[in-house]
Coordinates of C-alpha atoms and ligand atoms in Angstrom, one line a residue:
X1 CA -40.7 14.4 21.6
X2 CA -40.9 15.1 17.8
X3 CA -43.0 13.6 15.3
X4 CA -42.0 13.9 11.8
X5 CA -44.0 12.6 8.6
X6 CA -42.2 12.1 5.4
X7 CA -44.2 11.8 2.1
X8 CA -43.8 9.3 -0.6
X9 CA -43.8 11.7 -3.5
X10 CA -41.3 12.0 -6.2
X11 CA -38.2 14.4 -5.5
X12 CA -38.1 13.6 -1.7
X13 CA -34.4 13.4 -0.6
X14 CA -34.4 10.6 2.2
X15 CA -30.7 11.1 3.1
X16 CA -31.4 14.8 4.1
X17 CA -34.1 14.1 6.7
X18 CA -32.3 11.0 8.1
X19 CA -29.1 13.1 8.7
X20 CA -31.5 15.4 10.8
X21 CA -32.9 12.6 12.7
X22 CA -29.5 11.2 13.5
X23 CA -28.4 14.8 15.1
X24 CA -31.6 15.1 17.1
X25 CA -31.4 11.7 18.5
X26 CA -27.7 12.0 19.4
X27 CA -28.5 14.9 21.1
X28 CA -31.0 13.0 23.3
X29 CA -34.3 13.9 21.4
X30 CA -37.0 11.3 21.1
X31 CA -38.1 11.2 17.3
X32 CA -40.7 9.1 15.8
X33 CA -41.0 9.2 12.1
X34 CA -43.9 8.0 9.9
X35 CA -43.3 7.6 6.2
X36 CA -45.3 7.3 3.0
X37 CA -44.6 5.6 -0.3
X38 CA -47.5 6.7 -2.7
X39 CA -44.8 7.3 -5.8
X40 CA -43.1 4.1 -5.3
X41 CA -46.3 2.2 -5.0
X42 CA -47.6 3.8 -8.2
X43 CA -44.2 2.6 -10.0
X44 CA -44.2 -0.8 -8.6
X45 CA -48.0 -1.2 -9.4
X46 CA -47.6 -0.3 -13.1
X47 CA -44.6 -2.7 -13.2
X48 CA -46.7 -5.6 -11.9
X49 CA -49.6 -4.7 -14.4
X50 CA -51.9 -3.5 -12.1
X51 CA -52.0 0.3 -12.4
X52 CA -53.3 2.5 -9.6
X53 CA -57.0 3.4 -9.4
X54 CA -57.9 6.4 -7.4
X55 CA -61.1 6.7 -5.7
X56 CA -62.6 10.3 -5.3
X57 CA -65.2 11.0 -2.5
X58 CA -68.2 13.3 -2.8
X59 CA -66.1 15.9 -0.9
X60 CA -63.2 15.7 -3.3
X61 CA -60.8 13.8 -1.2
X62 CA -58.8 11.0 -3.2
X63 CA -57.6 7.6 -1.9
X64 CA -56.1 4.7 -3.4
X65 CA -58.7 1.9 -4.3
X66 CA -57.2 -0.7 -2.2
X67 CA -58.4 -4.3 -3.0
X68 CA -56.7 -7.5 -1.6
X69 CA -54.1 -7.6 -4.3
X70 CA -53.4 -3.9 -4.1
X71 CA -52.9 -4.1 -0.5
X72 CA -50.2 -6.8 -1.0
X73 CA -48.5 -4.4 -3.4
X74 CA -49.0 -1.6 -0.7
X75 CA -47.4 -3.7 1.9
X76 CA -44.8 -4.8 -0.2
X77 CA -43.6 -1.3 -0.8
X78 CA -44.5 0.7 2.3
X79 CA -43.8 -2.0 5.0
X80 CA -41.0 -3.7 2.8
X81 CA -38.9 -1.4 0.5
X82 CA -39.5 2.1 2.0
X83 CA -39.5 1.0 5.6
X84 CA -36.3 -1.1 5.3
X85 CA -34.5 1.4 3.5
X86 CA -35.3 4.2 5.7
X87 CA -34.2 2.1 8.8
X88 CA -31.0 1.3 6.7
X89 CA -30.3 4.8 6.4
X90 CA -30.8 5.5 9.9
X91 CA -28.8 2.6 10.9
X92 CA -25.8 3.7 8.9
X93 CA -26.0 7.0 10.8
X94 CA -25.7 5.3 14.1
X95 CA -29.6 5.5 14.9
X96 CA -31.0 2.1 16.3
X97 CA -34.0 2.4 14.2
X98 CA -37.1 0.0 14.6
X99 CA -39.3 -0.6 11.5
X100 CA -42.9 -1.3 12.3
X101 CA -46.0 -1.1 10.2
X102 CA -49.4 -0.2 12.0
X103 CA -50.4 -3.8 12.2
X104 CA -47.5 -4.7 14.4
X105 CA -48.4 -4.4 17.9
X106 CA -51.9 -2.8 16.9
X107 CA -49.7 0.3 16.6
X108 CA -52.3 2.2 14.4
X109 CA -55.8 1.0 14.9
X110 CA -58.9 2.3 13.2
X111 CA -62.3 1.3 11.6
X112 CA -62.4 -0.1 8.3
X113 CA -65.0 1.6 6.0
X114 CA -67.7 -0.9 5.2
X115 CA -68.4 0.4 1.7
X116 CA -66.8 3.5 0.1
X117 CA -69.2 5.7 -2.1
X118 CA -66.9 7.2 -4.9
X119 CA -66.2 8.2 -8.1
X120 CA -63.8 5.8 -10.3
X121 CA -62.8 6.6 -13.9
X122 CA -65.7 9.2 -13.8
X123 CA -68.3 6.7 -12.7
X124 CA -70.3 6.8 -9.3
X125 CA -69.8 3.5 -7.7
X126 CA -70.3 1.7 -4.3
X127 CA -67.1 0.0 -3.8
X128 CA -67.3 -2.9 -0.8
X129 CA -63.9 -4.7 -1.5
X130 CA -61.7 -1.7 -0.2
X131 CA -59.6 -2.3 2.6
X132 CA -59.0 1.5 3.6
X133 CA -60.0 3.2 7.0
X134 CA -58.8 5.7 9.5
X135 CA -56.7 5.6 12.4
X136 CA -58.2 6.3 15.6
X137 CA -56.1 4.8 18.3
X138 CA -52.4 4.6 18.7
X139 CA -50.6 2.1 20.9
X140 CA -48.6 4.9 22.5
X141 CA -47.4 2.5 25.2
X142 CA -45.7 0.4 22.5
X143 CA -44.0 3.7 21.2
X144 CA -42.7 4.7 24.8
X145 CA -41.3 1.2 25.5
X146 CA -39.1 1.7 22.5
X147 CA -38.2 5.2 22.7
X148 CA -37.2 4.7 26.6
X149 CA -35.1 2.1 25.5
X150 CA -33.2 4.0 23.1
X151 CA -34.9 3.0 19.8
X152 CA -36.2 5.2 17.1
X153 CA -39.5 4.0 15.8
X154 CA -40.0 4.1 12.2
X155 CA -43.9 3.8 11.5
X156 CA -45.7 3.1 8.2
X157 CA -49.1 2.1 7.1
X158 CA -50.9 -0.4 6.8
X159 CA -52.8 -0.1 9.9
X160 CA -55.0 -2.4 11.6
X161 CA -58.7 -2.6 11.8
X162 CA -60.7 -3.4 14.9
X163 CA -61.2 -7.0 13.3
X164 CA -57.5 -7.4 12.8
X165 CA -57.3 -6.9 9.3
X166 CA -54.5 -4.8 7.3
X167 CA -56.1 -1.6 6.0
X168 CA -54.6 1.3 3.9
X169 CA -54.8 4.5 5.9
X170 CA -53.7 8.1 5.1
X171 CA -50.2 8.7 6.5
X172 CA -50.6 12.4 7.2
X173 CA -53.9 11.7 9.3
X174 CA -52.0 8.9 11.1
X175 CA -49.2 11.1 11.9
X176 CA -51.7 13.4 13.3
X177 CA -52.8 10.8 15.8
X178 CA -49.6 9.7 16.7
X179 CA -48.3 13.1 17.6
X180 CA -51.6 13.8 19.7
X181 CA -51.2 10.3 21.3
X182 CA -47.6 11.0 22.3
X183 CA -48.2 14.8 23.5
X184 CA -45.8 16.0 20.8
X185 CA -45.6 19.8 20.5
X186 CA -44.7 19.7 17.0
X187 CA -45.7 17.6 14.1
X188 CA -43.5 18.2 10.9
X189 CA -45.1 17.0 7.8
X190 CA -42.4 16.9 4.9
X191 CA -43.4 16.8 1.4
X192 CA -42.0 17.6 -2.2
X193 CA -43.3 21.3 -2.0
X194 CA -42.2 24.1 0.3
X195 CA -45.5 24.0 2.2
X196 CA -49.1 25.0 1.3
X197 CA -49.2 27.1 -1.6
X198 CA -51.9 29.8 -2.3
X199 CA -51.5 29.0 -6.0
X200 CA -49.9 25.5 -6.8
X201 CA -47.6 25.0 -8.2
X202 CA -46.0 28.7 -7.9
X203 CA -43.6 28.3 -4.9
X204 CA -43.5 32.2 -4.5
X205 CA -47.1 31.8 -3.0
X206 CA -46.1 30.0 -0.1
X207 CA -48.4 30.5 3.0
X208 CA -46.2 30.8 5.9
X209 CA -48.7 31.0 8.8
X210 CA -52.1 29.7 9.4
X211 CA -54.2 30.1 12.5
X212 CA -56.4 26.8 13.5
X213 CA -59.5 29.2 13.1
X214 CA -58.5 29.8 9.2
X215 CA -57.8 26.3 8.3
X216 CA -61.1 25.7 6.6
X217 CA -60.4 28.7 4.3
X218 CA -56.8 27.3 3.8
X219 CA -58.3 24.2 2.8
X220 CA -59.6 26.0 -0.3
X221 CA -56.1 26.5 -1.8
X222 CA -55.2 22.8 -1.4
X223 CA -55.9 20.3 -4.3
X224 CA -55.6 16.5 -4.4
X225 CA -53.7 15.0 -1.7
X226 CA -52.5 18.2 -0.1
X227 CA -56.2 18.4 1.2
X228 CA -55.3 15.3 3.4
X229 CA -52.5 17.3 4.9
X230 CA -54.6 20.2 5.8
X231 CA -57.2 18.0 7.2
X232 CA -54.6 15.9 9.3
X233 CA -53.1 19.3 10.5
X234 CA -56.6 20.5 11.8
X235 CA -57.0 17.0 13.4
X236 CA -53.6 17.3 15.1
X237 CA -54.2 20.8 16.6
X238 CA -57.7 19.8 17.6
X239 CA -56.2 16.9 19.8
X240 CA -53.7 19.1 21.4
X241 CA -50.5 19.3 19.1
X242 CA -49.2 22.9 19.2
X243 CA -47.8 23.4 15.9
X244 CA -48.1 21.4 12.5
X245 CA -45.4 22.5 10.2
X246 CA -45.3 21.6 6.4
X247 CA -41.7 21.8 5.3
X248 CA -39.8 21.0 2.1
X249 CA -38.1 17.4 2.1
X250 CA -36.1 18.3 -1.0
X251 CA -33.8 20.8 0.6
X252 CA -30.9 20.3 3.4
X253 CA -31.8 20.4 7.0
X254 CA -35.4 19.6 6.5
X255 CA -36.3 19.0 10.0
X256 CA -34.3 21.7 11.4
X257 CA -35.6 24.4 9.2
X258 CA -39.2 23.3 9.7
X259 CA -38.8 23.3 13.5
X260 CA -37.3 26.8 13.1
X261 CA -40.5 28.1 11.3
X262 CA -39.7 27.5 7.7
X263 CA -42.5 26.4 5.4
X264 CA -46.2 26.6 6.6
X265 CA -46.8 26.8 10.3
X266 CA -50.1 25.9 11.5
X267 CA -51.1 26.8 15.2
X268 CA -54.0 27.5 17.4
Ligands
LIG301 P1 -46.5 13.2 0.2 O1 -46.7 12.0 -0.8 O2 -45.2 13.5 0.1 O3 -47.2 13.0 1.5 P2 -48.7 14.3 -1.5 O4 -48.3 14.2 -2.9 O5 -49.5 13.7 -0.6 O6 -47.2 14.4 -0.7 O7 -49.0 15.9 -1.4 C1 -48.1 16.9 -1.9 C2 -48.6 17.3 -3.1 O8 -49.8 18.0 -3.1 C3 -47.8 18.3 -4.0 O9 -46.8 17.5 -4.5 C4 -48.6 19.0 -4.7 O10 -48.6 18.3 -5.9 C5 -50.1 18.8 -4.3 N1 -50.8 20.0 -4.0 C6 -52.0 20.2 -4.4 N2 -52.3 21.4 -3.8 C7 -51.2 22.1 -3.2 C8 -51.0 23.4 -2.7 N3 -52.0 24.4 -2.6 N4 -49.7 23.6 -2.1 C9 -48.9 22.6 -2.2 N5 -49.1 21.5 -2.7 C10 -50.3 21.2 -3.4

C-alpha cells in the first residue's frame, strides 16, 4: 500500500507520476493518489474575476479564503478539471482509476471551522463565511472496497463536514490522514521543489533526512504553504506512518525516486 500526494503548484509534470503509478499498479501494488489544484484554481479564479484571497492565521499558516462562491470554483477545478484529467492520464495507461472528492461516500470528513481569526490584506478580521476545515476521519472501508476490486482511487478535496457541507481542506494534511487510516508505511508528497530546503529557493540546500523529534526545528525552514507539508508529515508519523518523503514532481520517475529515498525523508 502506498499513498501519494501530488501538489497543484506550477511546474508539476502530471505524466511523470502517472507513468510510475501505472508501473506500480501493474506490479500488483495498491496505490491511492491524492491531488491538489492550487495553481489552476488561482488561474481560473482570476479569469472569473474573483481573484484568490489568502487568510494568514496568527501562527503564520496560510489558507484560501473559501466563501460559497470560491467553493464553487474550488470544486470545479479540483473535483472537475484536475481530477478528470489525472484519471484520464491513468486510464490511458491502463490503470482503472476512480476519481472521488472527499464528500463522496464521506471519504474525507472533519470539522468545519466555525469562524477563523486571520489577517486578510493586512487587516485582522474574524471570518464567519469560510468553508474550511480539517480532515479528522477517513472512510477507509470504501477505499479498501475499491482497491480490493482492482480500482485505483484518485482523491481530491473538498472534504465533508460532520453536517454534510463541502469544505476546503489542506491536501497534505488530508493525505496524512489517508496514509494513517490505510496503514501505509510510506506517504510520498510530490511538489515542485526537490524537498524541504534549508534556504529556499536554493536547491543545493536540500535537507535529506529529518527525524520526527527534529520536525519542529525543520518547520523553521519552511515558509508559506511548505509549512502545511511539514505539519502533515508530523501528523502522519504521529499516526503510525513509518516514512514521509517530500519528492520532486518535475523529474522523471518521481514516485520511484522518492520510494528510494531521494528528496527529504522524514521518519521516527
Ligand atoms: P503543492 O501545491 O505542490 O502542494 P505548495 O505550493 O503548497 O505545493 O508548497 C510547495 C512550495 O513551498 C514550493 O513551491 C515553495 O515555493 C514553498 N516553500 C517555502 N519554503 C520552502 C522550503 N524551505 N523548501 C521548499 N519549498 C518551500
